[in-house]
Amino acid sequence: MTNNHHSTVAVLGSGKIGLAFVKQILQKTSYRVYATGRRSETLKAAESLGALALRDNNLAVRESEIVVIAVKPFHFPQLLSEVEPESWKGKIVVSLMAGVKLDTLRAAIPGARVFRAMPNLNSYVGFSSTAVAENGYDDTSRTVEEFLKIFGKVYWVPEEYLDIWTGLAGSGPAFIAEIIDAMAMGAVAAGMPRELSYEAVLDVLEGTARLLRSRLYQHPGQLRDAVTTPAGTTIKGLMVLESGGVKAVLMKMVEEASRRSREIGEEINLKILEKIRQR
Ligand SMILES: NC(=O)c1ccc[n+]([C@@H]2O[C@H](COP(=O)([O-])OP(=O)(O)OC[C@H]3O[C@@H](n4cnc5c(N)ncnc54)[C@H](OP(=O)(O)O)[C@@H]3O)[C@@H](O)[C@H]2O)c1
Protein backbone atom coordinates (compact mmCIF):
# COMPACT_ATOMS: atom_id res chain seq x y z
CA MET A 1 0.00 0.00 0.00
CA THR A 2 1.32 3.43 -0.98
CA ASN A 3 1.53 5.82 1.96
CA ASN A 4 0.05 9.08 0.76
CA HIS A 5 -0.39 10.78 4.14
CA HIS A 6 -4.04 11.66 3.67
CA SER A 7 -3.63 13.30 0.27
CA THR A 8 -6.85 13.76 -1.61
CA VAL A 9 -7.70 12.89 -5.20
CA ALA A 10 -10.72 14.13 -7.15
CA VAL A 11 -12.08 11.92 -9.92
CA LEU A 12 -14.35 14.14 -12.01
CA GLY A 13 -16.75 11.81 -13.83
CA SER A 14 -17.36 8.42 -12.22
CA GLY A 15 -18.16 6.43 -15.35
CA LYS A 16 -16.42 3.31 -16.61
CA ILE A 17 -12.83 4.53 -16.39
CA GLY A 18 -13.50 6.90 -13.46
CA LEU A 19 -14.88 4.07 -11.30
CA ALA A 20 -11.98 1.80 -12.27
CA PHE A 21 -9.64 4.53 -10.99
CA VAL A 22 -11.67 5.04 -7.80
CA LYS A 23 -11.65 1.31 -7.09
CA GLN A 24 -7.88 0.91 -7.48
CA ILE A 25 -7.00 4.09 -5.56
CA LEU A 26 -9.13 3.05 -2.60
CA GLN A 27 -7.86 -0.54 -2.71
CA LYS A 28 -4.17 0.28 -2.91
CA THR A 29 -3.57 3.67 -1.27
CA SER A 30 -4.60 5.86 1.62
CA TYR A 31 -5.73 8.71 -0.63
CA ARG A 32 -9.13 10.16 0.17
CA VAL A 33 -11.21 10.17 -3.02
CA TYR A 34 -13.86 12.65 -4.09
CA ALA A 35 -15.78 11.16 -7.03
CA THR A 36 -18.24 13.27 -8.98
CA GLY A 37 -21.13 12.46 -11.27
CA ARG A 38 -24.53 13.82 -12.26
CA ARG A 39 -26.95 10.92 -11.89
CA SER A 40 -27.74 9.36 -8.53
CA GLU A 41 -26.84 5.89 -9.94
CA THR A 42 -23.35 7.21 -10.72
CA LEU A 43 -22.95 8.65 -7.23
CA LYS A 44 -24.23 5.46 -5.60
CA ALA A 45 -21.73 3.35 -7.57
CA ALA A 46 -18.84 5.60 -6.45
CA GLU A 47 -20.06 5.63 -2.86
CA SER A 48 -20.32 1.85 -2.75
CA LEU A 49 -16.58 1.70 -3.54
CA GLY A 50 -15.84 3.95 -0.57
CA ALA A 51 -15.47 7.33 -2.33
CA LEU A 52 -16.93 10.62 -1.13
CA ALA A 53 -19.47 10.91 -3.93
CA LEU A 54 -20.85 14.32 -4.85
CA ARG A 55 -22.17 16.47 -7.70
CA ASP A 56 -20.10 19.51 -6.76
CA ASN A 57 -17.08 19.49 -9.08
CA ASN A 58 -15.85 22.79 -7.66
CA LEU A 59 -15.64 21.44 -4.12
CA ALA A 60 -13.95 18.24 -5.32
CA VAL A 61 -11.27 20.23 -7.18
CA ARG A 62 -10.77 22.73 -4.35
CA GLU A 63 -10.23 20.01 -1.75
CA SER A 64 -7.82 17.84 -3.77
CA GLU A 65 -4.14 17.84 -4.69
CA ILE A 66 -4.56 15.58 -7.72
CA VAL A 67 -7.54 15.99 -10.06
CA VAL A 68 -8.41 13.32 -12.64
CA ILE A 69 -10.67 14.45 -15.47
CA ALA A 70 -12.69 11.40 -16.59
CA VAL A 71 -15.69 12.94 -18.35
CA LYS A 72 -16.28 12.53 -22.08
CA PRO A 73 -14.53 15.29 -24.03
CA PHE A 74 -17.83 16.83 -25.15
CA HIS A 75 -18.86 17.20 -21.47
CA PHE A 76 -15.66 19.07 -20.62
CA PRO A 77 -16.96 22.60 -21.45
CA GLN A 78 -19.89 22.07 -19.05
CA LEU A 79 -17.54 20.77 -16.34
CA LEU A 80 -15.33 23.83 -16.85
CA SER A 81 -18.27 26.14 -16.27
CA GLU A 82 -18.95 24.40 -12.93
CA VAL A 83 -15.47 24.95 -11.48
CA GLU A 84 -14.25 28.39 -10.41
CA PRO A 85 -10.97 29.25 -12.17
CA GLU A 86 -9.35 29.90 -8.75
CA SER A 87 -10.05 26.31 -7.64
CA TRP A 88 -7.69 24.83 -10.26
CA LYS A 89 -4.69 26.88 -9.14
CA GLY A 90 -1.71 24.79 -8.04
CA LYS A 91 -3.45 21.46 -8.72
CA ILE A 92 -1.96 18.51 -10.52
CA VAL A 93 -4.51 17.71 -13.24
CA VAL A 94 -4.45 14.41 -15.11
CA SER A 95 -6.84 14.41 -18.06
CA LEU A 96 -7.95 11.04 -19.41
CA MET A 97 -10.05 12.61 -22.17
CA ALA A 98 -9.29 11.21 -25.61
CA GLY A 99 -8.18 13.83 -28.08
CA VAL A 100 -8.14 16.91 -25.82
CA LYS A 101 -4.69 18.40 -26.36
CA LEU A 102 -2.33 19.70 -23.68
CA ASP A 103 -2.47 23.20 -25.19
CA THR A 104 -6.26 23.17 -24.97
CA LEU A 105 -6.14 21.94 -21.36
CA ARG A 106 -3.59 24.62 -20.43
CA ALA A 107 -5.77 27.31 -22.00
CA ALA A 108 -8.86 25.95 -20.22
CA ILE A 109 -7.33 25.61 -16.75
CA PRO A 110 -4.50 28.10 -16.31
CA GLY A 111 -2.61 27.85 -13.05
CA ALA A 112 -2.76 24.06 -12.87
CA ARG A 113 -0.04 21.63 -13.91
CA VAL A 114 -1.65 19.49 -16.60
CA PHE A 115 -0.84 16.02 -17.87
CA ARG A 116 -2.63 13.96 -20.51
CA ALA A 117 -2.89 10.25 -19.90
CA MET A 118 -4.42 7.45 -21.93
CA PRO A 119 -5.13 4.38 -19.79
CA ASN A 120 -7.45 1.53 -20.68
CA LEU A 121 -10.25 -0.33 -18.96
CA ASN A 122 -7.77 -2.89 -17.60
CA SER A 123 -7.20 -0.20 -14.94
CA TYR A 124 -10.09 -1.89 -13.17
CA VAL A 125 -7.80 -4.79 -12.25
CA GLY A 126 -4.59 -2.74 -12.02
CA PHE A 127 -3.32 -3.90 -15.43
CA SER A 128 -3.70 -0.77 -17.51
CA SER A 129 -1.16 0.15 -20.12
CA THR A 130 -1.09 3.92 -19.64
CA ALA A 131 0.71 6.47 -21.78
CA VAL A 132 1.23 9.93 -20.31
CA ALA A 133 2.46 13.20 -21.79
CA GLU A 134 4.68 14.93 -21.11
CA ASN A 135 7.51 14.25 -18.73
CA GLY A 136 8.83 17.39 -17.06
CA TYR A 137 11.56 15.35 -15.32
CA ASP A 138 10.65 17.02 -12.02
CA ASP A 139 8.98 16.14 -8.72
CA THR A 140 5.47 16.72 -10.08
CA SER A 141 6.09 14.39 -13.02
CA ARG A 142 7.38 11.76 -10.59
CA THR A 143 4.24 12.18 -8.45
CA VAL A 144 2.07 11.68 -11.55
CA GLU A 145 4.04 8.60 -12.56
CA GLU A 146 3.66 7.06 -9.09
CA PHE A 147 -0.03 7.91 -9.12
CA LEU A 148 -0.64 6.32 -12.54
CA LYS A 149 1.27 3.20 -11.49
CA ILE A 150 -1.66 2.45 -9.17
CA PHE A 151 -3.56 1.40 -12.33
CA GLY A 152 -0.84 -0.55 -14.13
CA LYS A 153 2.16 0.16 -16.33
CA VAL A 154 3.13 3.71 -17.20
CA TYR A 155 4.94 4.99 -20.30
CA TRP A 156 6.02 8.61 -20.77
CA VAL A 157 5.46 9.49 -24.42
CA PRO A 158 5.54 12.61 -26.58
CA GLU A 159 2.00 13.94 -26.96
CA GLU A 160 1.99 13.13 -30.69
CA TYR A 161 1.85 9.39 -29.88
CA LEU A 162 -1.31 9.60 -27.77
CA ASP A 163 -3.74 9.14 -30.69
CA ILE A 164 -1.89 6.04 -31.81
CA TRP A 165 -1.86 4.83 -28.21
CA THR A 166 -5.62 5.37 -28.06
CA GLY A 167 -6.09 3.20 -31.18
CA LEU A 168 -3.74 0.50 -29.89
CA ALA A 169 -3.95 0.32 -26.10
CA GLY A 170 -7.05 2.44 -25.32
CA SER A 171 -9.29 0.49 -27.69
CA GLY A 172 -7.08 -2.58 -27.28
CA PRO A 173 -9.17 -4.44 -24.67
CA ALA A 174 -12.18 -4.36 -27.04
CA PHE A 175 -10.09 -5.69 -29.94
CA ILE A 176 -8.54 -8.45 -27.86
CA ALA A 177 -11.98 -9.33 -26.44
CA GLU A 178 -13.26 -9.89 -30.00
CA ILE A 179 -10.31 -12.12 -30.86
CA ILE A 180 -10.80 -14.10 -27.64
CA ASP A 181 -14.50 -14.53 -28.40
CA ALA A 182 -13.79 -15.66 -31.98
CA MET A 183 -11.27 -18.30 -30.84
CA ALA A 184 -13.61 -19.59 -28.14
CA MET A 185 -16.42 -19.83 -30.70
CA GLY A 186 -14.09 -21.80 -32.96
CA ALA A 187 -13.61 -24.35 -30.19
CA VAL A 188 -17.39 -24.48 -29.66
CA ALA A 189 -17.82 -25.07 -33.41
CA ALA A 190 -15.35 -27.96 -33.08
CA GLY A 191 -17.45 -29.41 -30.24
CA MET A 192 -16.11 -28.16 -26.88
CA PRO A 193 -18.32 -26.40 -24.28
CA ARG A 194 -18.29 -22.59 -24.32
CA GLU A 195 -17.07 -22.04 -20.73
CA LEU A 196 -14.15 -24.45 -21.05
CA SER A 197 -13.20 -22.96 -24.43
CA TYR A 198 -13.33 -19.43 -23.00
CA GLU A 199 -11.12 -20.27 -20.00
CA ALA A 200 -8.62 -21.99 -22.28
CA VAL A 201 -8.32 -18.93 -24.55
CA LEU A 202 -7.82 -16.62 -21.55
CA ASP A 203 -5.05 -18.95 -20.29
CA VAL A 204 -3.39 -18.97 -23.71
CA LEU A 205 -3.54 -15.18 -23.89
CA GLU A 206 -2.04 -14.59 -20.44
CA GLY A 207 0.60 -17.29 -20.90
CA THR A 208 1.63 -16.08 -24.35
CA ALA A 209 2.04 -12.53 -23.08
CA ARG A 210 4.28 -13.81 -20.27
CA LEU A 211 6.30 -16.03 -22.59
CA LEU A 212 6.90 -13.17 -25.03
CA ARG A 213 7.82 -10.83 -22.19
CA SER A 214 10.38 -13.40 -20.97
CA ARG A 215 12.26 -12.72 -24.28
CA LEU A 216 12.86 -16.43 -24.76
CA TYR A 217 11.79 -15.45 -28.27
CA GLN A 218 12.89 -12.00 -29.43
CA HIS A 219 9.98 -11.62 -31.88
CA PRO A 220 6.45 -13.09 -31.99
CA GLY A 221 7.37 -14.70 -35.33
CA GLN A 222 10.01 -16.82 -33.56
CA LEU A 223 7.44 -18.12 -31.10
CA ARG A 224 5.12 -18.90 -34.02
CA ASP A 225 7.88 -20.86 -35.79
CA ALA A 226 8.72 -22.76 -32.58
CA VAL A 227 5.08 -23.98 -32.33
CA THR A 228 4.77 -24.79 -36.03
CA THR A 229 5.52 -28.44 -36.83
CA PRO A 230 5.83 -29.26 -40.55
CA ALA A 231 2.45 -30.53 -41.80
CA GLY A 232 1.11 -30.16 -38.24
CA THR A 233 -1.96 -28.49 -36.76
CA THR A 234 -0.58 -24.97 -36.30
CA ILE A 235 0.53 -24.50 -39.92
CA LYS A 236 -2.91 -25.59 -41.13
CA GLY A 237 -4.53 -22.99 -38.86
CA LEU A 238 -2.03 -20.33 -39.92
CA MET A 239 -2.82 -21.00 -43.58
CA VAL A 240 -6.50 -20.24 -42.89
CA LEU A 241 -5.48 -17.05 -41.03
CA GLU A 242 -3.31 -15.88 -43.93
CA SER A 243 -5.88 -16.73 -46.60
CA GLY A 244 -8.40 -14.58 -44.68
CA GLY A 245 -5.96 -11.64 -44.64
CA VAL A 246 -6.44 -11.45 -40.88
CA LYS A 247 -3.04 -9.92 -40.12
CA ALA A 248 -3.60 -7.08 -42.58
CA VAL A 249 -7.09 -6.56 -41.17
CA LEU A 250 -5.72 -6.30 -37.61
CA MET A 251 -3.07 -3.82 -38.74
CA LYS A 252 -5.72 -1.68 -40.45
CA MET A 253 -7.91 -1.94 -37.34
CA VAL A 254 -5.28 -0.21 -35.19
CA GLU A 255 -4.39 2.31 -37.89
CA GLU A 256 -8.03 3.26 -38.44
CA ALA A 257 -8.78 3.53 -34.70
CA SER A 258 -5.75 5.83 -34.33
CA ARG A 259 -6.87 7.94 -37.28
CA ARG A 260 -10.33 8.35 -35.75
CA SER A 261 -8.79 9.40 -32.42
CA ARG A 262 -6.87 12.16 -34.22
CA GLU A 263 -10.03 13.22 -36.08
CA ILE A 264 -12.12 13.41 -32.89
CA GLY A 265 -9.31 15.39 -31.25
CA GLU A 266 -9.34 17.98 -34.02
CA GLU A 267 -13.13 18.43 -33.78
CA ILE A 268 -13.25 18.61 -30.00
CA ASN A 269 -10.30 20.96 -29.51
CA LEU A 270 -11.90 23.55 -31.78
CA LYS A 271 -15.19 23.28 -29.88
CA ILE A 272 -13.51 23.61 -26.47
CA LEU A 273 -11.36 26.58 -27.53
CA GLU A 274 -14.50 28.26 -28.91
CA LYS A 275 -16.24 27.78 -25.51
CA ILE A 276 -13.22 29.19 -23.67
CA ARG A 277 -13.24 32.28 -25.90
CA GLN A 278 -16.92 32.84 -25.02
CA ARG A 279 -16.19 32.82 -21.26
N1 LIG B 1 -13.56 3.77 -21.12
C1 LIG B 1 -12.29 3.63 -21.46
O1 LIG B 1 -11.79 2.53 -21.70
C2 LIG B 1 -11.39 4.85 -21.51
C3 LIG B 1 -10.00 4.67 -21.64
C4 LIG B 1 -9.18 5.78 -21.67
C5 LIG B 1 -9.71 7.05 -21.59
N2 LIG B 1 -11.05 7.21 -21.49
C6 LIG B 1 -11.58 8.58 -21.41
O2 LIG B 1 -12.22 8.73 -20.17
C7 LIG B 1 -13.34 9.57 -20.30
C8 LIG B 1 -14.55 8.86 -19.74
O3 LIG B 1 -14.81 7.69 -20.48
P1 LIG B 1 -15.81 6.58 -19.95
O4 LIG B 1 -15.75 5.48 -20.91
O5 LIG B 1 -15.53 6.33 -18.51
O6 LIG B 1 -17.20 7.37 -20.11
P2 LIG B 1 -18.55 7.21 -19.27
O7 LIG B 1 -18.67 5.81 -18.78
O8 LIG B 1 -19.61 7.82 -20.09
O9 LIG B 1 -18.29 8.13 -17.99
C9 LIG B 1 -18.30 9.53 -18.01
C10 LIG B 1 -18.86 10.00 -16.69
O10 LIG B 1 -18.77 11.41 -16.63
C11 LIG B 1 -19.84 11.87 -15.85
N3 LIG B 1 -20.07 13.29 -16.11
C12 LIG B 1 -20.42 13.90 -17.27
N4 LIG B 1 -20.52 15.23 -17.07
C13 LIG B 1 -20.22 15.46 -15.77
C14 LIG B 1 -20.12 16.62 -14.97
N5 LIG B 1 -20.38 17.84 -15.47
N6 LIG B 1 -19.79 16.47 -13.68
C15 LIG B 1 -19.52 15.26 -13.15
N7 LIG B 1 -19.59 14.11 -13.85
C16 LIG B 1 -19.93 14.22 -15.16
C17 LIG B 1 -21.00 11.00 -16.23
O11 LIG B 1 -21.86 10.95 -15.12
P3 LIG B 1 -23.44 10.66 -15.26
O12 LIG B 1 -23.54 9.31 -15.88
O13 LIG B 1 -23.90 10.69 -13.84
O14 LIG B 1 -23.99 11.73 -16.13
C18 LIG B 1 -20.33 9.64 -16.49
O15 LIG B 1 -20.43 8.80 -15.37
C19 LIG B 1 -13.47 9.92 -21.78
O16 LIG B 1 -12.98 11.22 -22.00
C20 LIG B 1 -12.61 8.90 -22.48
O17 LIG B 1 -12.00 9.45 -23.63
C21 LIG B 1 -11.89 6.14 -21.44
mmCIF file of N, CA, C and O and ligand atoms in Angstrom, residues 12-18 36-39 42 57 70-73 75 78-79 82 96-98 118-121 170, ligand 1:
data_model
loop_
_atom_site.group_PDB
_atom_site.id
_atom_site.type_symbol
_atom_site.label_atom_id
_atom_site.label_comp_id
_atom_site.label_asym_id
_atom_site.label_seq_id
_atom_site.Cartn_x
_atom_site.Cartn_y
_atom_site.Cartn_z
ATOM 1 N N LEU A 12 -13.194 13.418 -11.466
ATOM 2 C CA LEU A 12 -14.352 14.138 -12.007
ATOM 3 C C LEU A 12 -14.957 13.292 -13.125
ATOM 4 O O LEU A 12 -14.358 13.140 -14.190
ATOM 5 N N GLY A 13 -16.111 12.703 -12.863
ATOM 6 C CA GLY A 13 -16.747 11.806 -13.825
ATOM 7 C C GLY A 13 -16.525 10.370 -13.420
ATOM 8 O O GLY A 13 -15.465 9.796 -13.692
ATOM 9 N N SER A 14 -17.525 9.797 -12.724
ATOM 10 C CA SER A 14 -17.358 8.422 -12.223
ATOM 11 C C SER A 14 -18.058 7.425 -13.138
ATOM 12 O O SER A 14 -18.972 6.716 -12.718
ATOM 13 N N GLY A 15 -17.616 7.407 -14.388
ATOM 14 C CA GLY A 15 -18.157 6.433 -15.348
ATOM 15 C C GLY A 15 -17.294 5.186 -15.345
ATOM 16 O O GLY A 15 -16.749 4.802 -14.308
ATOM 17 N N LYS A 16 -17.145 4.591 -16.521
ATOM 18 C CA LYS A 16 -16.423 3.308 -16.606
ATOM 19 C C LYS A 16 -14.972 3.450 -16.149
ATOM 20 O O LYS A 16 -14.520 2.737 -15.261
ATOM 21 N N ILE A 17 -14.266 4.413 -16.742
ATOM 22 C CA ILE A 17 -12.833 4.527 -16.387
ATOM 23 C C ILE A 17 -12.679 5.213 -15.020
ATOM 24 O O ILE A 17 -11.806 4.853 -14.229
ATOM 25 N N GLY A 18 -13.553 6.185 -14.747
ATOM 26 C CA GLY A 18 -13.500 6.897 -13.458
ATOM 27 C C GLY A 18 -13.663 5.925 -12.299
ATOM 28 O O GLY A 18 -12.896 5.949 -11.327
ATOM 29 N N THR A 36 -17.037 12.507 -8.590
ATOM 30 C CA THR A 36 -18.240 13.266 -8.983
ATOM 31 C C THR A 36 -18.997 12.590 -10.119
ATOM 32 O O THR A 36 -18.462 11.760 -10.854
ATOM 33 N N GLY A 37 -20.259 12.956 -10.212
ATOM 34 C CA GLY A 37 -21.133 12.458 -11.272
ATOM 35 C C GLY A 37 -22.384 13.304 -11.268
ATOM 36 O O GLY A 37 -22.535 14.207 -10.423
ATOM 37 N N ARG A 38 -23.286 13.032 -12.210
ATOM 38 C CA ARG A 38 -24.530 13.820 -12.257
ATOM 39 C C ARG A 38 -25.720 12.999 -11.789
ATOM 40 O O ARG A 38 -26.555 13.438 -11.030
ATOM 41 N N ARG A 39 -25.789 11.750 -12.237
ATOM 42 C CA ARG A 39 -26.954 10.918 -11.891
ATOM 43 C C ARG A 39 -26.753 10.256 -10.530
ATOM 44 O O ARG A 39 -25.618 9.965 -10.144
ATOM 45 N N THR A 42 -24.805 7.020 -10.642
ATOM 46 C CA THR A 42 -23.352 7.214 -10.725
ATOM 47 C C THR A 42 -22.780 7.442 -9.332
ATOM 48 O O THR A 42 -21.770 6.839 -8.942
ATOM 49 N N ASN A 57 -18.436 19.599 -8.529
ATOM 50 C CA ASN A 57 -17.075 19.493 -9.084
ATOM 51 C C ASN A 57 -16.136 20.532 -8.484
ATOM 52 O O ASN A 57 -14.955 20.271 -8.278
ATOM 53 N N ALA A 70 -12.233 12.648 -15.936
ATOM 54 C CA ALA A 70 -12.686 11.401 -16.586
ATOM 55 C C ALA A 70 -14.095 11.548 -17.134
ATOM 56 O O ALA A 70 -14.881 10.595 -17.117
ATOM 57 N N VAL A 71 -14.407 12.764 -17.630
ATOM 58 C CA VAL A 71 -15.687 12.937 -18.348
ATOM 59 C C VAL A 71 -15.407 12.782 -19.841
ATOM 60 O O VAL A 71 -14.258 12.843 -20.276
ATOM 61 N N LYS A 72 -16.459 12.580 -20.620
ATOM 62 C CA LYS A 72 -16.285 12.535 -22.080
ATOM 63 C C LYS A 72 -15.837 13.924 -22.550
ATOM 64 O O LYS A 72 -16.262 14.937 -21.972
ATOM 65 N N PRO A 73 -15.024 13.982 -23.590
ATOM 66 C CA PRO A 73 -14.525 15.288 -24.034
ATOM 67 C C PRO A 73 -15.642 16.312 -24.283
ATOM 68 O O PRO A 73 -15.504 17.481 -23.941
ATOM 69 N N HIS A 75 -18.311 16.696 -22.741
ATOM 70 C CA HIS A 75 -18.856 17.198 -21.471
ATOM 71 C C HIS A 75 -17.890 18.132 -20.750
ATOM 72 O O HIS A 75 -18.229 18.721 -19.725
ATOM 73 N N GLN A 78 -18.927 21.939 -20.141
ATOM 74 C CA GLN A 78 -19.891 22.065 -19.047
ATOM 75 C C GLN A 78 -19.183 21.943 -17.696
ATOM 76 O O GLN A 78 -19.406 22.740 -16.778
ATOM 77 N N LEU A 79 -18.289 20.963 -17.587
ATOM 78 C CA LEU A 79 -17.544 20.773 -16.341
ATOM 79 C C LEU A 79 -16.733 22.031 -16.007
ATOM 80 O O LEU A 79 -16.705 22.486 -14.861
ATOM 81 N N GLU A 82 -18.533 24.685 -14.314
ATOM 82 C CA GLU A 82 -18.948 24.397 -12.931
ATOM 83 C C GLU A 82 -17.828 24.626 -11.921
ATOM 84 O O GLU A 82 -18.068 24.598 -10.720
ATOM 85 N N LEU A 96 -7.877 12.324 -18.696
ATOM 86 C CA LEU A 96 -7.949 11.036 -19.415
ATOM 87 C C LEU A 96 -8.721 11.185 -20.722
ATOM 88 O O LEU A 96 -8.938 10.206 -21.433
ATOM 89 N N MET A 97 -9.164 12.401 -21.014
ATOM 90 C CA MET A 97 -10.053 12.608 -22.166
ATOM 91 C C MET A 97 -9.324 12.372 -23.487
ATOM 92 O O MET A 97 -8.291 13.002 -23.753
ATOM 93 N N ALA A 98 -9.892 11.496 -24.299
ATOM 94 C CA ALA A 98 -9.291 11.208 -25.609
ATOM 95 C C ALA A 98 -9.324 12.481 -26.452
ATOM 96 O O ALA A 98 -10.338 13.181 -26.497
ATOM 97 N N MET A 118 -3.489 8.342 -21.241
ATOM 98 C CA MET A 118 -4.420 7.446 -21.930
ATOM 99 C C MET A 118 -4.279 6.036 -21.346
ATOM 100 O O MET A 118 -3.386 5.277 -21.711
ATOM 101 N N PRO A 119 -5.133 5.729 -20.369
ATOM 102 C CA PRO A 119 -5.133 4.384 -19.790
ATOM 103 C C PRO A 119 -6.079 3.491 -20.587
ATOM 104 O O PRO A 119 -6.540 3.886 -21.666
ATOM 105 N N ASN A 120 -6.360 2.305 -20.101
ATOM 106 C CA ASN A 120 -7.450 1.526 -20.683
ATOM 107 C C ASN A 120 -8.251 0.876 -19.557
ATOM 108 O O ASN A 120 -7.915 1.022 -18.376
ATOM 109 N N LEU A 121 -9.307 0.181 -19.953
ATOM 110 C CA LEU A 121 -10.246 -0.333 -18.957
ATOM 111 C C LEU A 121 -9.626 -1.405 -18.062
ATOM 112 O O LEU A 121 -10.161 -1.721 -16.996
ATOM 113 N N GLY A 170 -5.768 1.952 -25.871
ATOM 114 C CA GLY A 170 -7.045 2.436 -25.320
ATOM 115 C C GLY A 170 -8.196 1.568 -25.798
ATOM 116 O O GLY A 170 -9.004 1.060 -25.012
HETATM 117 N N1 LIG B 1 -13.560 3.769 -21.121
HETATM 118 C C1 LIG B 1 -12.287 3.633 -21.457
HETATM 119 O O1 LIG B 1 -11.787 2.530 -21.696
HETATM 120 C C2 LIG B 1 -11.389 4.853 -21.513
HETATM 121 C C3 LIG B 1 -9.999 4.669 -21.644
HETATM 122 C C4 LIG B 1 -9.183 5.784 -21.668
HETATM 123 C C5 LIG B 1 -9.711 7.053 -21.593
HETATM 124 N N2 LIG B 1 -11.049 7.214 -21.487
HETATM 125 C C6 LIG B 1 -11.576 8.584 -21.415
HETATM 126 O O2 LIG B 1 -12.221 8.727 -20.167
HETATM 127 C C7 LIG B 1 -13.336 9.572 -20.301
HETATM 128 C C8 LIG B 1 -14.555 8.859 -19.736
HETATM 129 O O3 LIG B 1 -14.812 7.695 -20.481
HETATM 130 P P1 LIG B 1 -15.813 6.579 -19.946
HETATM 131 O O4 LIG B 1 -15.750 5.485 -20.911
HETATM 132 O O5 LIG B 1 -15.534 6.330 -18.505
HETATM 133 O O6 LIG B 1 -17.199 7.369 -20.112
HETATM 134 P P2 LIG B 1 -18.550 7.209 -19.271
HETATM 135 O O7 LIG B 1 -18.673 5.812 -18.783
HETATM 136 O O8 LIG B 1 -19.614 7.819 -20.090
HETATM 137 O O9 LIG B 1 -18.288 8.129 -17.986
HETATM 138 C C9 LIG B 1 -18.300 9.532 -18.009
HETATM 139 C C10 LIG B 1 -18.864 9.997 -16.687
HETATM 140 O O10 LIG B 1 -18.774 11.411 -16.631
HETATM 141 C C11 LIG B 1 -19.839 11.868 -15.847
HETATM 142 N N3 LIG B 1 -20.072 13.288 -16.108
HETATM 143 C C12 LIG B 1 -20.422 13.904 -17.269
HETATM 144 N N4 LIG B 1 -20.518 15.227 -17.071
HETATM 145 C C13 LIG B 1 -20.215 15.459 -15.771
HETATM 146 C C14 LIG B 1 -20.122 16.622 -14.973
HETATM 147 N N5 LIG B 1 -20.376 17.835 -15.466
HETATM 148 N N6 LIG B 1 -19.785 16.475 -13.679
HETATM 149 C C15 LIG B 1 -19.523 15.258 -13.147
HETATM 150 N N7 LIG B 1 -19.586 14.109 -13.854
HETATM 151 C C16 LIG B 1 -19.930 14.222 -15.156
HETATM 152 C C17 LIG B 1 -20.996 10.996 -16.227
HETATM 153 O O11 LIG B 1 -21.863 10.955 -15.119
HETATM 154 P P3 LIG B 1 -23.445 10.664 -15.261
HETATM 155 O O12 LIG B 1 -23.535 9.310 -15.881
HETATM 156 O O13 LIG B 1 -23.905 10.691 -13.840
HETATM 157 O O14 LIG B 1 -23.990 11.726 -16.133
HETATM 158 C C18 LIG B 1 -20.331 9.639 -16.489
HETATM 159 O O15 LIG B 1 -20.431 8.805 -15.367
HETATM 160 C C19 LIG B 1 -13.471 9.923 -21.777
HETATM 161 O O16 LIG B 1 -12.981 11.222 -21.998
HETATM 162 C C20 LIG B 1 -12.610 8.903 -22.482
HETATM 163 O O17 LIG B 1 -11.997 9.447 -23.626
HETATM 164 C C21 LIG B 1 -11.891 6.138 -21.438
#
